[in-house]
Short mmCIF file of C-alpha atoms in Angstrom, two decimals:
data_model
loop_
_atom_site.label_atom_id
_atom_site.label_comp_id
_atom_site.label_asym_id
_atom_site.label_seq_id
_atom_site.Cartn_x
_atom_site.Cartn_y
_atom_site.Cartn_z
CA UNK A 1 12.73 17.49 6.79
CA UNK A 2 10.74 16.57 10.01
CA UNK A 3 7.68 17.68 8.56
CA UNK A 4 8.25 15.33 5.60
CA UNK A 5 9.87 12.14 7.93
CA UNK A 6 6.40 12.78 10.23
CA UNK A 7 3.95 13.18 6.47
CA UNK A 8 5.95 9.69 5.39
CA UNK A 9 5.62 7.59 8.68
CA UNK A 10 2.15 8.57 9.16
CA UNK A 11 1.57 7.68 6.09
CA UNK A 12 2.54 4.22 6.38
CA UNK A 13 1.07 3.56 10.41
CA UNK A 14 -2.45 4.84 8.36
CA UNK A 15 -2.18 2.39 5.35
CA UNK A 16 -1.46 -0.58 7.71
CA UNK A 17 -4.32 0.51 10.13
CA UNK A 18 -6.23 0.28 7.44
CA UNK A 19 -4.69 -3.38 6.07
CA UNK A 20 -5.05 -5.00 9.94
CA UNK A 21 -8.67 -3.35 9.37
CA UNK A 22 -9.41 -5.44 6.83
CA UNK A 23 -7.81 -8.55 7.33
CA UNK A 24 -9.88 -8.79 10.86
CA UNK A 25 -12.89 -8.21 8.96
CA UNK A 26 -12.80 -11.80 7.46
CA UNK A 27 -14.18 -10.93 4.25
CA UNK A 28 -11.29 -11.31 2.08
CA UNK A 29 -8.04 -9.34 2.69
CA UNK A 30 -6.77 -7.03 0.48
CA UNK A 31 -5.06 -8.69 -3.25
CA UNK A 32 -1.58 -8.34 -1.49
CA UNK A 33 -2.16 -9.37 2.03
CA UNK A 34 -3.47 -11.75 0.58
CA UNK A 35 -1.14 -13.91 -0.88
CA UNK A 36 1.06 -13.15 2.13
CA UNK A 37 -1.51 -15.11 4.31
CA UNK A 38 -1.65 -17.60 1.30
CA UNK A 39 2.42 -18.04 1.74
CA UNK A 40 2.33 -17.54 5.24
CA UNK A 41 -0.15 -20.33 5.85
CA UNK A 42 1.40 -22.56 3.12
CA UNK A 43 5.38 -22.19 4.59
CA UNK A 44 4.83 -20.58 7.90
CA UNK A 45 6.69 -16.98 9.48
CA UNK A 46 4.71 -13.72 9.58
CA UNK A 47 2.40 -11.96 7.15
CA UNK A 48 5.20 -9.29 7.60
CA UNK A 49 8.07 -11.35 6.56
CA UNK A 50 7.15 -12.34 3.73
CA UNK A 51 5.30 -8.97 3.16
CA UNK A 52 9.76 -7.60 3.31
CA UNK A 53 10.80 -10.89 1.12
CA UNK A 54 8.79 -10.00 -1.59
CA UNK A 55 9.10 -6.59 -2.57
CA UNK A 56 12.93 -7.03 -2.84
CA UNK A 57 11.89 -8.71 -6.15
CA UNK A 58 9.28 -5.84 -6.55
CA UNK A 59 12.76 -3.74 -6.69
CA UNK A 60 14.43 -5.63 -9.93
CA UNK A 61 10.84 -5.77 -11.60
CA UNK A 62 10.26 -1.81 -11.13
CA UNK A 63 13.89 -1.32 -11.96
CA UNK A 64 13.06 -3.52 -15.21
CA UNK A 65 10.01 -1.10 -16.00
CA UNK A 66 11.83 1.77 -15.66
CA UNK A 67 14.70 0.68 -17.38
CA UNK A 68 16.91 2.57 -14.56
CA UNK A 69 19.11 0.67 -11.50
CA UNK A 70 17.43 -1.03 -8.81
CA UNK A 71 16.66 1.51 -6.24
CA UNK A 72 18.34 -0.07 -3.07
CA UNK A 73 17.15 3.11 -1.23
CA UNK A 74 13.38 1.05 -1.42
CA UNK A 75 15.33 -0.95 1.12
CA UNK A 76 14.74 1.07 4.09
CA UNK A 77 10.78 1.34 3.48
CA UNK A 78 10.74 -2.65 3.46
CA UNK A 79 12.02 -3.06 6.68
CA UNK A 80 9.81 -0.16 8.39
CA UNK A 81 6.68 -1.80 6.62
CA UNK A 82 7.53 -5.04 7.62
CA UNK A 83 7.46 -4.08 11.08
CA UNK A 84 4.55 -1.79 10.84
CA UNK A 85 2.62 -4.42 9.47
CA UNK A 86 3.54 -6.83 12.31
CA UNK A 87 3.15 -4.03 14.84
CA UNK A 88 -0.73 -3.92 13.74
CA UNK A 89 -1.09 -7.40 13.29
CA UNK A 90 1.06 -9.27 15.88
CA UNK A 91 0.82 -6.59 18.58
CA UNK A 92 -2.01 -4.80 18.25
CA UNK A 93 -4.62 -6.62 16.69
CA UNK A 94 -3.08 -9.79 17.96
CA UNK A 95 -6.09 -11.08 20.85
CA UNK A 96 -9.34 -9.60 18.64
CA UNK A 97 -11.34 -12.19 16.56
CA UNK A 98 -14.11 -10.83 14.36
CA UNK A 99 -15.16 -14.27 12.45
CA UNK A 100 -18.47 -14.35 14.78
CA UNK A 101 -18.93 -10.96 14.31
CA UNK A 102 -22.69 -9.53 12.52
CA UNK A 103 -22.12 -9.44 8.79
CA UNK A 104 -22.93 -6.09 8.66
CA UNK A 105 -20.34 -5.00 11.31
CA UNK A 106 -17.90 -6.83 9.18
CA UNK A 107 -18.87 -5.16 5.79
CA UNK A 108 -18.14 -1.39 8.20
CA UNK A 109 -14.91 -2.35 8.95
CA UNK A 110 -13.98 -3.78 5.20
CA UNK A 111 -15.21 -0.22 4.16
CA UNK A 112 -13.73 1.40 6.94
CA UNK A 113 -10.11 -0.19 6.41
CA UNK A 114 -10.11 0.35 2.40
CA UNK A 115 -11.08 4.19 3.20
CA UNK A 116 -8.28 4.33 5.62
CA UNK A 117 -5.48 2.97 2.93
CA UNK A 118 -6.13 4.81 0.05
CA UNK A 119 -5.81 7.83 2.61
CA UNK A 120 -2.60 6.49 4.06
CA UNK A 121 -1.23 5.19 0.62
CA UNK A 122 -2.04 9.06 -0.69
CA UNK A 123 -0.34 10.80 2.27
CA UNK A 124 3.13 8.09 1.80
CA UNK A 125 3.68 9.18 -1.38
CA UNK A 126 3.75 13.15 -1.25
CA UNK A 127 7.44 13.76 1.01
CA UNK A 128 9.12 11.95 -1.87
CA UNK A 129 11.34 9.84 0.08
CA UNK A 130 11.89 6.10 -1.13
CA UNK A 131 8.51 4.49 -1.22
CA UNK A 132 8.06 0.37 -0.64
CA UNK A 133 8.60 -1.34 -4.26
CA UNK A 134 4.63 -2.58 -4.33
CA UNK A 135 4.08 1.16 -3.58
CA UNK A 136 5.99 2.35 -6.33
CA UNK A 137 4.92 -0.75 -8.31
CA UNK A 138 1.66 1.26 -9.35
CA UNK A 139 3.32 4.41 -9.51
CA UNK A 140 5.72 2.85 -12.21
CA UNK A 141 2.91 1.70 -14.24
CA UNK A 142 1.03 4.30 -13.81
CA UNK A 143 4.64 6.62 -15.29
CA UNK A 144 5.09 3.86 -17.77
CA UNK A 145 2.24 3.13 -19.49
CA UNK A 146 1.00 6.66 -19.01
CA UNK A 147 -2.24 6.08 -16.85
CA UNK A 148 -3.77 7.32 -13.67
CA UNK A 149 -3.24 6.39 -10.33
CA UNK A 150 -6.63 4.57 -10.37
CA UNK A 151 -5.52 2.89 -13.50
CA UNK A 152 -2.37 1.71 -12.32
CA UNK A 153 -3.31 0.83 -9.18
CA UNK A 154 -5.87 -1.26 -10.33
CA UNK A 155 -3.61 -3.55 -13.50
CA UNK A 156 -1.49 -4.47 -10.49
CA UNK A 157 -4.70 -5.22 -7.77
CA UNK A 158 -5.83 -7.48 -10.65
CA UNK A 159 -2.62 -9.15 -10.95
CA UNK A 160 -2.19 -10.26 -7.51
CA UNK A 161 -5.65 -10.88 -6.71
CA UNK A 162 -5.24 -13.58 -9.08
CA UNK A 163 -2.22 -14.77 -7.75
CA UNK A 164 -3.68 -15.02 -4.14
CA UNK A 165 -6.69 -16.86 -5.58
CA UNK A 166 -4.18 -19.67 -6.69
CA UNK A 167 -2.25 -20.26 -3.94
CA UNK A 168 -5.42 -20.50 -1.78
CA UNK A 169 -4.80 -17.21 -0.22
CA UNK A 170 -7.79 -15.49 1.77
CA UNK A 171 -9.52 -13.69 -1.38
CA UNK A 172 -13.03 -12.97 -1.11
CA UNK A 173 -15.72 -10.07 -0.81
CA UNK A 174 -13.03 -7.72 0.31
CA UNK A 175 -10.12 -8.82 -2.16
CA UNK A 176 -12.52 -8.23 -4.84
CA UNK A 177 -13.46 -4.77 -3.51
CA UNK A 178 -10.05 -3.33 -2.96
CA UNK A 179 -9.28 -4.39 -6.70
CA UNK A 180 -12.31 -2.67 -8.14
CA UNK A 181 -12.20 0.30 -5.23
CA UNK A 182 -8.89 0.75 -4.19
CA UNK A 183 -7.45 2.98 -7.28
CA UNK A 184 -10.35 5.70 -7.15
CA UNK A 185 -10.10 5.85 -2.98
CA UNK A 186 -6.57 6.50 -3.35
CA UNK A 187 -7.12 9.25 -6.60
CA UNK A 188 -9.91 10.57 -4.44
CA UNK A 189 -7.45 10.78 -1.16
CA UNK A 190 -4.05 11.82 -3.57
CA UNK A 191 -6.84 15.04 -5.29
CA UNK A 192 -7.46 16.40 -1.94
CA UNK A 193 -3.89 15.54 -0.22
CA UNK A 194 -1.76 17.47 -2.49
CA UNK A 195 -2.80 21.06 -2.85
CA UNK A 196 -3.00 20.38 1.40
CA UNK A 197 0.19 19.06 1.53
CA UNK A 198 2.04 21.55 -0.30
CA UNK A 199 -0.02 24.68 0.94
CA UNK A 200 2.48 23.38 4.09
CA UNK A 201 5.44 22.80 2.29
CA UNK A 202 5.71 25.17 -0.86
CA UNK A 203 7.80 23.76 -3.46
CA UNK A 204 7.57 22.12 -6.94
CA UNK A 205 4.90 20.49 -7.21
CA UNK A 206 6.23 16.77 -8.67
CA UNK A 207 3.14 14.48 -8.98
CA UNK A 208 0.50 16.44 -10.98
CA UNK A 209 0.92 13.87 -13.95
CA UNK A 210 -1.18 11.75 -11.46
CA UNK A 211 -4.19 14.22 -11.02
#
């Protein structure tokens, strides 16, 4: 159990690592960030609150997919997100300003932070323990419609790319990137994860549908 609990939280402090990243590189965040920032700006509270608001509707809508009860157990991923997010972007990222920054410094760290996601997305999901609704979002699609991680991941990147765009959130270089990038970093991460993951912890192996 602690070596899944320590797989799961790393995990997540990777994939927001990776989202602060990205966000600081002022090229466009990432299709969900950004229409957080787009809401955020527009109404006001944190990127993270709003981040937590949201995927509680996530939960009815994957529920709806699925055709199963709302998984209230998502509940407790929310919350440590929320916070993770905020730790990154409110604590630790909180006095650095990259706007002036050489373009090509800027277009490192947009590369650097998607890299570091799709490894920190692939990582969340092995333990199995309640993912965050827009994680499972993809992973529901993906089950659904019977498509790839990659193919998943991307339908929904395209979906709120577009919804960021129209509320005036920050989309841009980067946004676009993540939506055409994102799904094959985190296949690419998920291929070389597993057979790792489970070389530690031998047991059925649940996600090779996504391989």
């Amino acid at each position: 159990m602690l070596y899944r609990v320590t797989i799961y939280l790393l995990g997540m402090f990777i994939n927001f690592f990776g989202v602060a990243l990205i966000i600081h590189a002022t090229l466009g965040a990432g299709f969900w960030t950004s229409f957080f920032i787009g809401i955020s700006d527009l109404v006001g509270l944190t990127v993270g609150f709003w981040y937590g608001m949201f995927q509680i509707l996530v939960i009815f809508i994957n529920s709806s997919l699925m055709k199963q009860k709302p998984e209230w157990l998502a509940a407790l991923p929310i919350v440590l997100e929320s916070f993770i997010l905020d730790f990154w972007l409110e604590i630790v990222f909180a006095s650095i300003n990259l706007s002036a920054a050489p373009l090509m410094a800027k277009v490192f760290i947009l590369i650097a932070g998607m890299v570091t996601i799709g490894l920190g997305v692939a990582i969340y999901i092995l333990p199995q323990f309640p993912r965050a609704p827009f994680d499972q979002l993809f992973l529901v699609v993906s089950s659904r419609f019977n498509l790839s991680l990659q193919m998943g991941q991307t339908i929904v990147a395209v979906i709120m790319a577009t919804l960021a765009l129209l509320i005036g959130g920050p989309v841009g270089i980067g946004t676009v990137a993540l939506v055409i990038l994102l799904g094959p970093i985190i296949q690419f991460w998920y291929e070389r994860a597993y057979p790792m993951y489970y070389m530690l912890y031998p047991t059925h192996a649940p996600h090779e549908e996504y391989l």
